[in-house]
Structures are given as C-alpha cells and as structure tokens.
Amino acid sequence: MTVESTAAARKPRRASKRTSAAKKPQSAEPQLVQLLTPEGERVEHPDYSIDLSADELRGLYRDMVLTRRFDAEATALQRQGELGLWASLLGQEAAQIGSGRALRDDDYVFPTYREHGVAWCRGVDPTNLLGMFRGVNHGGWDPNSNNFHLYTIVIGSQTLHATGYAMGVAKDGADSAVIAYFGDGASSQGDVAESFTFSAVYNAPVVFFCQNNQWAISEPTERQTRVPLYQRAQGFGFPGVRVDGNDVLACLAVTRSALERARRGEGPTLVEAFTYRMGAHTTSDDPTKYRADEERAAWEAKDPILRLRAYLEKEKFADDAFFTALDAESETLGKRVREAVRAMPDPDPMALFEHGYADGNSLVDEERAQFAAYQASFVDSAEEGK
Ligand SMILES: Cc1ncc(C[n+]2csc(CCOP(=O)(O)OP(=O)(O)O)c2C)c(N)n1
Ligand SMILES: [Mg+2]
C-alpha cells in the first residue's frame, strides 16, 4: 500500500455522490390521501369517501387516546424495571386505529411488535401484550381468539405468513381478508419482496399495510428506497396507495377499500401510511443521537389525536363531559395495566422449552436437560450451605 493510499484510507469518509442517500426529487413526493387536515378540517378525496356518525368519530378518538395512554404506561413500566423492553407506537395511533377499525371480525391480522393499537381494535386485552416484554411468556394471547397473530420480531417475515394464510383463505372460498403490518425498514427485506410476488401471482386476499414512520431504528427511509414506497407495488402488478398515516379517517377509508378489493378476489394492495415514530425505536434506543429535534417538532404539529379533537370540537361532535370522562377512563386503564403487570407470576423456568415444537425435538430435549441440571446446581449449593 502506498503512503498516499494509506493516508486516504485514514481520512474520514466523506459522503460522495455514490454513497450518499439521494435527496428525493420533489416530483417523486406524491399527494397523500387525506380526509382530515392537520388543522382538523374535513376535506374530500375523489377516490375515497367516508361518512361517519358523531358516535363513530368519538369512538375513533377514544381508541386513539386509550391506546396512547396504554403505550405511555408501558413505557413508564419499562423505566421502572417492570418490563425488559417496550416498543412505543407514539405518533402512529391513527394509522393503527384507522386500519384496525376497517377490519371485520373474520379478517386475520399479522402484526409486527408495535401494533398495540391494532391489538386494541381486535379486542386483545392490553395487559396480554406485556407478558412477552416482561419476559414471562412467549406471546401472551391465543392468536385464533381474536384473529390477531402473535407479535413478530423477525423483520418482514410476517408478510410471508400473511400471504400463505391469505392463499389458504382463497382456497377455502371464504371472503375474509388478511392484513400484514410492516415498517419502512422491513420493505428492504427479501421476505417482503417474496410475499409481494406470491400474493400477486396467486391473487391472494391480502393488504400490505406499511407504516412508513420514517425510521428503521437509526436508518432513515432514504436508505430503504429511491422511490416512494407505495410505488413498489406497481412492479409486482398490484396497486399501491400512500395515505396520510396521521389521519385516522383516511387510514380507515383507504384500508377499507383495499380490504373490499381483496374480498372481491382482486388480489393484494400495498398501503403506505406516511407517519412518524415520535418516540424512540424501543426503550433501548436514544433517537437524539441520530435525528434532529426540529424533525420531531414538525411532526408534532401533525399529531393524529389533536387533529381529530380539533374536528370534534369545531363540529360540536363532542363536549367537555366526553373529554373529561375519557381522561378518567384513561387513568383507570393505566392503573389496571400497572397492577396487572406487577401481579404477573414468574413462569416456571422450564416453561422456556415449551411450545417450540408440537411433537418435541431432540435438540430442545438436550437443551432442556442441560438447563434442568443448571437449575438443579443452584438448589444443591443452597442445600450444601444449610
Ligand atoms: C430479520 C431481522 N433483521 C434485523 C432485526 C433487528 N431490527 C429490529 S427492528 C429493526 C428496524 C425495523 O424498522 P421498520 O421496519 O421501519 O419498523 P419500525 O421499527 O420503524 O416500526 C431492525 C433492523 C430483526 N429484528 N430482524
Ligand atoms: Mg420504521
């Protein structure tokens, strides 16, 4: 190696045209489907309309407020050492409640690890979401009771599960639909591309709901794609649409339309919900290390809950008594979750080996025996000390 090349190698790497993430050209920024502006003004969209009663609108608001309260409680519980980890959905309430409320009971959901709002819509008790994060169970709910699959941490893999399930639904001749949630980062996974291919060619009744929350831990969306994510669908032969992910009405309308399309046997749709992760990736992450405060502030102005509240107040769809009662309900929920988590019994350590294989497995049997011996070694030393 020459002196020059060594010196060059030591220089800090400057972003070059080749390595830097290209700034997206303005023309590549498409219009979002929006039915409620950040200021809480109702607007119409030529392809998506929605007509909800005041009661239904208050219902969506209540769902978002209680989900945010639950999420805040879980974050606090992690900080108090009651949970090992928590992945907050702060900022993504509209994307999750809008899409979650578009579903029918017989539809099936394949979530990631952040879909607490969708779980809420499915009727999964929020306390059940916390067992895995406390480390006392492997999941915490029966997926088939609410047609809500267990949380999936292997990024993107649930899109394949959803596609396979949807192909099965079609073979059964049912008119249910399937929805797979995933993130902007997951869109780079091979599994997601494979699920797009399979669902397209088999015309599977599945909706791919991508919450583009702008970040995959510390990687911005510019590192995942050169085109708006929803445009990926075109190359696979099915429609894609970008919706304002902080607008619960638009998320509901767009998801409903995609689900209806799936039910009619017209195949998959990609919905890109353009939103923002207001909090950290998980409680183990510190976003101040990689993103600017101004960015978060800009998104705070588009808060999904505040904009629906502004609309409810302006149209007099909700009064003070409603908001006060909801505050009280939120506190009751927080308290219930806190107490339930603290009361969760520690599992038998040997339960770790259960549920991996229906019919057992020799490797797991070996590991179980090793772990049993290890556990027993503690008992022995305690006995010896007596
Ligand atoms: C296959 C795989 N690779 C890497 C990881 C580590 N990991 C956990 S979350 C995450 C980022 C996911 O980002 P995104 O899909 O945008 O979802 P978000 O967390 O923003 O909701 C990564 C890389 C993982 N869990 N699984
Ligand atoms: Mg993301």
Short mmCIF file of C-alpha atoms and ligand atoms in Angstrom, two decimals:
data_model
loop_
_atom_site.label_atom_id
_atom_site.label_comp_id
_atom_site.label_asym_id
_atom_site.label_seq_id
_atom_site.Cartn_x
_atom_site.Cartn_y
_atom_site.Cartn_z
CA MET A 1 0.00 0.00 0.00
CA THR A 2 1.39 3.43 -0.92
CA VAL A 3 1.74 6.28 1.57
CA GLU A 4 -0.92 8.20 -0.30
CA SER A 5 -3.43 5.41 -0.25
CA THR A 6 -2.88 4.80 3.49
CA ALA A 7 -3.47 8.47 4.18
CA ALA A 8 -6.55 8.39 2.03
CA ALA A 9 -7.83 5.38 3.89
CA ARG A 10 -7.40 7.21 7.21
CA LYS A 11 -9.38 10.25 6.07
CA PRO A 12 -12.91 10.32 7.42
CA ARG A 13 -15.26 9.09 4.75
CA ARG A 14 -16.98 11.95 3.03
CA ALA A 15 -20.39 11.37 1.60
CA SER A 16 -19.90 11.14 -2.14
CA LYS A 17 -22.48 11.06 -4.86
CA ARG A 18 -22.06 7.32 -4.90
CA THR A 19 -22.58 6.64 -1.23
CA SER A 20 -24.93 9.36 -0.02
CA ALA A 21 -28.65 8.87 0.10
CA ALA A 22 -30.08 10.83 -2.79
CA LYS A 23 -32.43 13.63 -1.87
CA LYS A 24 -35.77 12.68 -3.24
CA PRO A 25 -36.77 14.91 -6.13
CA GLN A 26 -39.86 16.98 -5.37
CA SER A 27 -41.74 15.35 -8.21
CA ALA A 28 -41.36 11.97 -6.51
CA GLU A 29 -43.36 13.18 -3.48
CA PRO A 30 -46.90 12.13 -4.27
CA GLN A 31 -50.09 13.53 -2.82
CA LEU A 32 -51.25 11.76 0.30
CA VAL A 33 -54.81 10.58 0.57
CA GLN A 34 -56.13 12.90 3.25
CA LEU A 35 -59.62 13.42 4.63
CA LEU A 36 -58.71 15.47 7.71
CA THR A 37 -56.02 18.15 7.59
CA PRO A 38 -53.58 18.67 10.47
CA GLU A 39 -55.77 21.63 11.49
CA GLY A 40 -58.80 19.38 11.75
CA GLU A 41 -60.55 20.49 8.54
CA ARG A 42 -62.57 17.82 6.71
CA VAL A 43 -61.58 17.55 3.06
CA GLU A 44 -62.84 15.30 0.30
CA HIS A 45 -60.88 12.93 -1.90
CA PRO A 46 -62.21 11.82 -5.29
CA ASP A 47 -61.43 8.12 -4.71
CA TYR A 48 -62.07 7.77 -1.00
CA SER A 49 -65.10 8.98 0.86
CA ILE A 50 -66.28 8.25 4.34
CA ASP A 51 -69.42 9.12 6.22
CA LEU A 52 -69.20 8.50 9.94
CA SER A 53 -71.67 9.36 12.69
CA ALA A 54 -70.62 11.54 15.61
CA ASP A 55 -70.68 8.40 17.72
CA GLU A 56 -68.27 6.60 15.39
CA LEU A 57 -65.96 9.62 15.28
CA ARG A 58 -65.89 9.77 19.07
CA GLY A 59 -65.18 6.03 19.05
CA LEU A 60 -62.09 6.50 16.88
CA TYR A 61 -60.92 9.31 19.14
CA ARG A 62 -61.43 7.19 22.25
CA ASP A 63 -59.49 4.29 20.67
CA MET A 64 -56.54 6.55 19.91
CA VAL A 65 -56.49 8.22 23.32
CA LEU A 66 -56.70 4.94 25.24
CA THR A 67 -54.05 3.34 23.04
CA ARG A 68 -51.70 6.27 23.65
CA ARG A 69 -52.38 6.08 27.39
CA PHE A 70 -51.68 2.37 27.45
CA ASP A 71 -48.47 2.92 25.49
CA ALA A 72 -47.29 5.65 27.88
CA GLU A 73 -47.97 3.35 30.82
CA ALA A 74 -45.94 0.57 29.22
CA THR A 75 -43.02 2.94 28.62
CA ALA A 76 -43.17 4.04 32.26
CA LEU A 77 -43.30 0.42 33.42
CA GLN A 78 -40.14 -0.32 31.46
CA ARG A 79 -38.41 2.67 33.05
CA GLN A 80 -39.43 1.34 36.46
CA GLY A 81 -37.87 -2.04 35.68
CA GLU A 82 -41.19 -3.86 35.36
CA LEU A 83 -40.68 -4.60 31.64
CA GLY A 84 -37.46 -5.59 29.91
CA LEU A 85 -38.24 -3.58 26.78
CA TRP A 86 -41.06 -1.64 25.13
CA ALA A 87 -41.63 -0.57 21.52
CA SER A 88 -43.78 2.55 21.62
CA LEU A 89 -46.38 3.37 18.97
CA LEU A 90 -46.45 7.06 19.88
CA GLY A 91 -47.47 9.03 16.79
CA GLN A 92 -48.80 6.02 14.88
CA GLU A 93 -52.22 5.85 16.55
CA ALA A 94 -54.20 6.98 13.50
CA ALA A 95 -52.51 4.51 11.17
CA GLN A 96 -53.25 1.66 13.54
CA ILE A 97 -56.75 2.58 14.72
CA GLY A 98 -57.90 3.63 11.24
CA SER A 99 -56.71 0.40 9.63
CA GLY A 100 -57.70 -1.73 12.64
CA ARG A 101 -61.27 -0.42 12.63
CA ALA A 102 -61.57 -1.17 8.91
CA LEU A 103 -61.28 -4.89 9.63
CA ARG A 104 -64.09 -7.40 10.02
CA ASP A 105 -64.01 -9.93 12.86
CA ASP A 106 -63.27 -12.79 10.44
CA ASP A 107 -60.30 -10.99 8.88
CA TYR A 108 -56.85 -12.03 10.10
CA VAL A 109 -54.04 -9.75 11.25
CA PHE A 110 -50.30 -10.40 11.12
CA PRO A 111 -48.58 -7.66 13.17
CA THR A 112 -45.02 -6.65 13.95
CA TYR A 113 -44.09 -5.80 17.55
CA ARG A 114 -45.54 -2.27 17.54
CA GLU A 115 -49.19 -2.85 16.66
CA HIS A 116 -50.68 -2.13 20.07
CA GLY A 117 -53.44 -0.01 18.52
CA VAL A 118 -54.44 -2.77 16.13
CA ALA A 119 -54.42 -5.25 19.01
CA TRP A 120 -56.77 -2.89 20.84
CA CYS A 121 -59.15 -2.86 17.86
CA ARG A 122 -59.10 -6.67 17.77
CA GLY A 123 -60.13 -6.86 21.42
CA VAL A 124 -56.83 -8.31 22.70
CA ASP A 125 -56.59 -7.30 26.35
CA PRO A 126 -53.73 -4.76 26.51
CA THR A 127 -52.27 -6.40 29.58
CA ASN A 128 -51.72 -9.54 27.49
CA LEU A 129 -49.38 -7.59 25.21
CA LEU A 130 -46.99 -7.02 28.07
CA GLY A 131 -46.12 -10.56 29.13
CA MET A 132 -43.54 -11.03 26.41
CA PHE A 133 -41.97 -7.65 27.16
CA ARG A 134 -41.78 -8.64 30.83
CA GLY A 135 -40.22 -11.94 29.84
CA VAL A 136 -42.86 -14.13 31.45
CA ASN A 137 -44.28 -15.73 28.32
CA HIS A 138 -43.65 -16.19 24.60
CA GLY A 139 -46.64 -14.27 23.37
CA GLY A 140 -49.46 -13.82 25.80
CA TRP A 141 -52.60 -14.41 23.76
CA ASP A 142 -54.28 -17.02 21.64
CA PRO A 143 -53.99 -15.74 18.06
CA ASN A 144 -57.15 -17.50 16.96
CA SER A 145 -59.35 -15.97 19.65
CA ASN A 146 -59.14 -12.54 18.03
CA ASN A 147 -57.65 -13.37 14.62
CA PHE A 148 -54.58 -11.43 15.71
CA HIS A 149 -51.32 -13.31 15.28
CA LEU A 150 -48.55 -13.12 17.87
CA TYR A 151 -46.11 -10.22 17.63
CA THR A 152 -43.35 -10.94 15.13
CA ILE A 153 -39.88 -9.56 15.66
CA VAL A 154 -38.11 -11.19 12.71
CA ILE A 155 -38.47 -8.19 10.43
CA GLY A 156 -40.76 -8.72 7.46
CA SER A 157 -41.33 -12.45 8.00
CA GLN A 158 -44.99 -11.96 8.92
CA THR A 159 -45.74 -10.74 5.39
CA LEU A 160 -44.97 -14.26 4.18
CA HIS A 161 -47.14 -15.78 6.91
CA ALA A 162 -49.95 -13.43 5.91
CA THR A 163 -49.58 -14.31 2.24
CA GLY A 164 -49.67 -18.04 2.92
CA TYR A 165 -52.66 -17.60 5.17
CA ALA A 166 -54.44 -15.47 2.56
CA MET A 167 -53.77 -18.08 -0.14
CA GLY A 168 -55.42 -20.59 2.22
CA VAL A 169 -58.40 -18.29 2.77
CA ALA A 170 -58.86 -18.09 -1.02
CA LYS A 171 -58.63 -21.87 -1.37
CA ASP A 172 -61.30 -22.23 1.31
CA GLY A 173 -63.55 -19.99 -0.76
CA ALA A 174 -64.03 -17.61 2.18
CA ASP A 175 -64.50 -13.89 1.62
CA SER A 176 -62.33 -12.85 4.58
CA ALA A 177 -59.25 -10.74 4.05
CA VAL A 178 -55.81 -10.72 5.66
CA ILE A 179 -53.69 -7.73 6.62
CA ALA A 180 -49.95 -7.71 7.18
CA TYR A 181 -48.30 -4.84 9.03
CA PHE A 182 -44.67 -3.96 8.47
CA GLY A 183 -42.37 -0.96 8.51
CA ASP A 184 -40.35 1.10 6.07
CA GLY A 185 -37.21 -0.76 7.10
CA ALA A 186 -38.89 -4.12 6.58
CA SER A 187 -39.64 -3.12 2.99
CA SER A 188 -35.97 -3.87 2.23
CA GLN A 189 -36.26 -7.46 3.40
CA GLY A 190 -36.32 -10.27 0.84
CA ASP A 191 -39.29 -11.79 2.65
CA VAL A 192 -41.40 -8.76 1.79
CA ALA A 193 -40.46 -8.93 -1.90
CA GLU A 194 -41.26 -12.64 -1.93
CA SER A 195 -44.62 -12.10 -0.30
CA PHE A 196 -45.42 -9.41 -2.88
CA THR A 197 -44.61 -11.83 -5.70
CA PHE A 198 -46.58 -14.75 -4.27
CA SER A 199 -49.61 -12.69 -3.30
CA ALA A 200 -49.73 -11.07 -6.73
CA VAL A 201 -49.44 -14.21 -8.81
CA TYR A 202 -51.87 -16.14 -6.59
CA ASN A 203 -54.21 -13.17 -6.28
CA ALA A 204 -54.18 -13.59 -2.50
CA PRO A 205 -56.69 -11.54 -0.50
CA VAL A 206 -54.09 -9.64 1.50
CA VAL A 207 -53.49 -5.99 2.31
CA PHE A 208 -49.89 -4.98 2.95
CA PHE A 209 -50.03 -2.12 5.43
CA CYS A 210 -46.65 -0.42 5.61
CA GLN A 211 -46.31 2.15 8.36
CA ASN A 212 -43.62 4.39 6.98
CA ASN A 213 -42.66 6.03 10.26
CA GLN A 214 -39.57 7.49 8.58
CA TRP A 215 -37.06 5.48 10.58
CA ALA A 216 -35.82 1.91 10.93
CA ILE A 217 -34.05 2.32 14.24
CA SER A 218 -31.41 4.89 13.15
CA GLU A 219 -31.75 4.41 9.39
CA PRO A 220 -33.92 6.95 7.55
CA THR A 221 -36.31 5.91 4.80
CA GLU A 222 -33.89 7.38 2.22
CA ARG A 223 -31.71 4.38 2.97
CA GLN A 224 -34.50 1.93 2.10
CA THR A 225 -35.78 3.25 -1.19
CA ARG A 226 -35.23 5.73 -4.02
CA VAL A 227 -38.92 5.91 -4.86
CA PRO A 228 -41.94 6.41 -2.61
CA LEU A 229 -42.58 3.04 -1.02
CA TYR A 230 -46.14 2.62 -2.27
CA GLN A 231 -44.81 2.69 -5.85
CA ARG A 232 -43.06 -0.62 -5.24
CA ALA A 233 -46.39 -2.38 -5.72
CA GLN A 234 -46.58 -1.41 -9.37
CA GLY A 235 -43.60 -3.54 -10.29
CA PHE A 236 -45.26 -6.57 -8.69
CA GLY A 237 -48.51 -5.94 -10.53
CA PHE A 238 -50.85 -4.65 -7.87
CA PRO A 239 -51.93 -1.20 -6.72
CA GLY A 240 -50.20 0.88 -4.11
CA VAL A 241 -51.52 3.96 -2.35
CA ARG A 242 -49.99 6.45 0.03
CA VAL A 243 -52.24 7.66 2.81
CA ASP A 244 -51.72 10.31 5.46
CA GLY A 245 -50.88 7.98 8.32
CA ASN A 246 -51.74 10.63 10.89
CA ASP A 247 -55.28 10.97 9.56
CA VAL A 248 -57.46 8.29 11.11
CA LEU A 249 -60.33 8.89 8.68
CA ALA A 250 -58.14 8.49 5.60
CA CYS A 251 -56.48 5.38 7.05
CA LEU A 252 -59.91 3.87 7.70
CA ALA A 253 -61.22 4.71 4.21
CA VAL A 254 -58.14 3.53 2.33
CA THR A 255 -57.79 0.29 4.28
CA ARG A 256 -61.50 -0.45 3.95
CA SER A 257 -61.27 -0.02 0.20
CA ALA A 258 -58.18 -2.29 -0.02
CA LEU A 259 -59.89 -4.97 2.09
CA GLU A 260 -63.01 -4.83 -0.11
CA ARG A 261 -60.83 -5.26 -3.16
CA ALA A 262 -59.23 -8.31 -1.58
CA ARG A 263 -62.67 -9.75 -0.74
CA ARG A 264 -63.80 -9.30 -4.34
CA GLY A 265 -60.93 -11.58 -5.36
CA GLU A 266 -58.92 -8.79 -6.98
CA GLY A 267 -55.76 -9.52 -5.02
CA PRO A 268 -53.35 -7.56 -2.87
CA THR A 269 -52.92 -3.83 -2.27
CA LEU A 270 -49.99 -2.02 -0.72
CA VAL A 271 -50.99 0.79 1.60
CA GLU A 272 -48.18 3.09 2.68
CA ALA A 273 -49.25 5.02 5.76
CA PHE A 274 -46.99 8.05 5.86
CA THR A 275 -46.48 8.72 9.54
CA TYR A 276 -43.83 9.30 12.17
CA ARG A 277 -42.39 7.43 15.13
CA MET A 278 -42.50 10.19 17.74
CA GLY A 279 -40.68 8.20 20.37
CA ALA A 280 -37.59 6.05 20.42
CA HIS A 281 -37.38 2.85 18.37
CA THR A 282 -37.63 0.97 21.66
CA THR A 283 -36.79 1.87 25.23
CA SER A 284 -33.22 0.70 24.45
CA ASP A 285 -32.78 3.43 21.83
CA ASP A 286 -31.86 7.11 22.08
CA PRO A 287 -33.09 8.93 18.95
CA THR A 288 -31.37 12.21 19.93
CA LYS A 289 -28.17 10.54 18.68
CA TYR A 290 -29.35 10.42 15.07
CA ARG A 291 -32.24 12.79 14.40
CA ALA A 292 -32.93 16.47 14.87
CA ASP A 293 -35.39 17.87 17.40
CA GLU A 294 -36.90 20.06 14.67
CA GLU A 295 -37.97 16.99 12.76
CA ARG A 296 -39.99 15.69 15.68
CA ALA A 297 -41.43 19.15 16.29
CA ALA A 298 -42.64 19.34 12.69
CA TRP A 299 -44.46 16.05 13.08
CA GLU A 300 -45.93 17.02 16.44
CA ALA A 301 -47.87 19.68 14.54
CA LYS A 302 -49.50 16.82 12.62
CA ASP A 303 -50.45 14.85 15.74
CA PRO A 304 -53.19 12.35 14.88
CA ILE A 305 -55.12 12.77 18.12
CA LEU A 306 -55.07 16.57 18.22
CA ARG A 307 -56.36 16.89 14.69
CA LEU A 308 -59.38 14.66 15.35
CA ARG A 309 -60.03 16.51 18.59
CA ALA A 310 -59.96 19.83 16.72
CA TYR A 311 -62.54 18.46 14.28
CA LEU A 312 -64.77 17.04 17.04
CA GLU A 313 -64.73 20.35 18.89
CA LYS A 314 -65.28 22.51 15.81
CA GLU A 315 -68.25 20.45 14.67
CA LYS A 316 -69.53 20.07 18.24
CA PHE A 317 -69.44 16.28 17.91
CA ALA A 318 -68.05 16.01 21.45
CA ASP A 319 -68.45 18.15 24.54
CA ASP A 320 -66.39 18.74 27.66
CA ALA A 321 -68.17 15.96 29.50
CA PHE A 322 -66.95 13.48 26.84
CA PHE A 323 -63.32 14.57 27.12
CA THR A 324 -63.41 14.60 30.92
CA ALA A 325 -64.92 11.12 31.07
CA LEU A 326 -62.29 9.87 28.64
CA ASP A 327 -59.49 11.30 30.81
CA ALA A 328 -60.88 9.35 33.73
CA GLU A 329 -61.18 6.19 31.63
CA SER A 330 -57.55 6.59 30.53
CA GLU A 331 -56.36 6.80 34.11
CA THR A 332 -58.36 3.71 35.03
CA LEU A 333 -56.79 1.84 32.13
CA GLY A 334 -53.29 2.94 33.18
CA LYS A 335 -53.90 1.73 36.71
CA ARG A 336 -55.35 -1.59 35.56
CA VAL A 337 -52.36 -2.24 33.29
CA ARG A 338 -49.87 -1.29 36.02
CA GLU A 339 -51.46 -3.57 38.57
CA ALA A 340 -51.83 -6.45 36.11
CA VAL A 341 -48.17 -6.30 35.10
CA ARG A 342 -46.90 -6.20 38.65
CA ALA A 343 -49.09 -9.18 39.52
CA MET A 344 -47.87 -11.36 36.62
CA PRO A 345 -46.45 -14.53 38.10
CA ASP A 346 -42.93 -15.56 37.19
CA PRO A 347 -43.10 -18.66 34.97
CA ASP A 348 -41.57 -22.00 35.81
CA PRO A 349 -38.07 -21.63 34.22
CA MET A 350 -38.56 -24.94 32.43
CA ALA A 351 -41.54 -23.46 30.55
CA LEU A 352 -38.94 -21.82 28.31
CA PHE A 353 -38.77 -25.04 26.32
CA GLU A 354 -42.49 -25.41 25.75
CA HIS A 355 -44.37 -24.56 22.55
CA GLY A 356 -41.34 -24.63 20.22
CA TYR A 357 -42.34 -27.91 18.58
CA ALA A 358 -45.71 -29.65 18.72
CA ASP A 359 -44.09 -33.11 18.73
CA GLY A 360 -40.83 -32.39 20.53
CA ASN A 361 -37.30 -32.13 19.18
CA SER A 362 -34.11 -33.93 20.21
CA LEU A 363 -32.03 -30.73 20.33
CA VAL A 364 -34.60 -28.99 22.53
CA ASP A 365 -34.74 -32.10 24.73
CA GLU A 366 -30.97 -31.91 25.14
CA GLU A 367 -31.08 -28.21 25.99
CA ARG A 368 -33.92 -28.79 28.44
CA ALA A 369 -31.87 -31.44 30.23
CA GLN A 370 -28.82 -29.14 30.37
CA PHE A 371 -30.89 -26.29 31.75
CA ALA A 372 -32.56 -28.56 34.31
CA ALA A 373 -29.11 -29.62 35.53
CA TYR A 374 -28.03 -25.99 35.71
CA GLN A 375 -31.11 -25.06 37.71
CA ALA A 376 -30.54 -28.02 39.99
CA SER A 377 -26.96 -26.85 40.65
CA PHE A 378 -28.36 -23.80 42.46
CA VAL A 379 -30.61 -25.92 44.62
CA ASP A 380 -27.65 -28.14 45.54
CA SER A 381 -25.38 -25.26 46.60
CA ALA A 382 -28.19 -23.80 48.70
CA GLU A 383 -28.75 -27.18 50.32
CA GLU A 384 -25.00 -27.55 51.00
CA GLY A 385 -24.92 -24.24 52.79
CA LYS A 386 -27.52 -25.37 55.29
C1 LIG B 1 -34.53 -10.11 10.19
C2 LIG B 1 -34.20 -9.04 11.18
N1 LIG B 1 -33.16 -8.22 10.98
C3 LIG B 1 -32.87 -7.26 11.87
C4 LIG B 1 -33.62 -7.11 13.01
C5 LIG B 1 -33.28 -6.00 14.02
N2 LIG B 1 -34.31 -4.96 13.92
C6 LIG B 1 -35.30 -4.87 14.83
S1 LIG B 1 -36.35 -3.61 14.49
C7 LIG B 1 -35.46 -3.14 13.13
C8 LIG B 1 -35.89 -1.95 12.30
C9 LIG B 1 -37.25 -2.11 11.71
O1 LIG B 1 -37.65 -0.91 11.12
P1 LIG B 1 -39.05 -0.76 10.43
O2 LIG B 1 -39.34 -1.93 9.57
O3 LIG B 1 -39.09 0.57 9.78
O4 LIG B 1 -40.10 -0.82 11.65
P2 LIG B 1 -40.25 0.17 12.88
O5 LIG B 1 -39.41 -0.38 13.99
O6 LIG B 1 -39.84 1.52 12.44
O7 LIG B 1 -41.69 0.10 13.28
C10 LIG B 1 -34.35 -3.98 12.97
C11 LIG B 1 -33.36 -3.82 11.89
C12 LIG B 1 -34.68 -8.01 13.22
N3 LIG B 1 -35.48 -7.94 14.28
N4 LIG B 1 -34.98 -8.95 12.29
MG MG B 2 -39.86 2.35 10.50
#
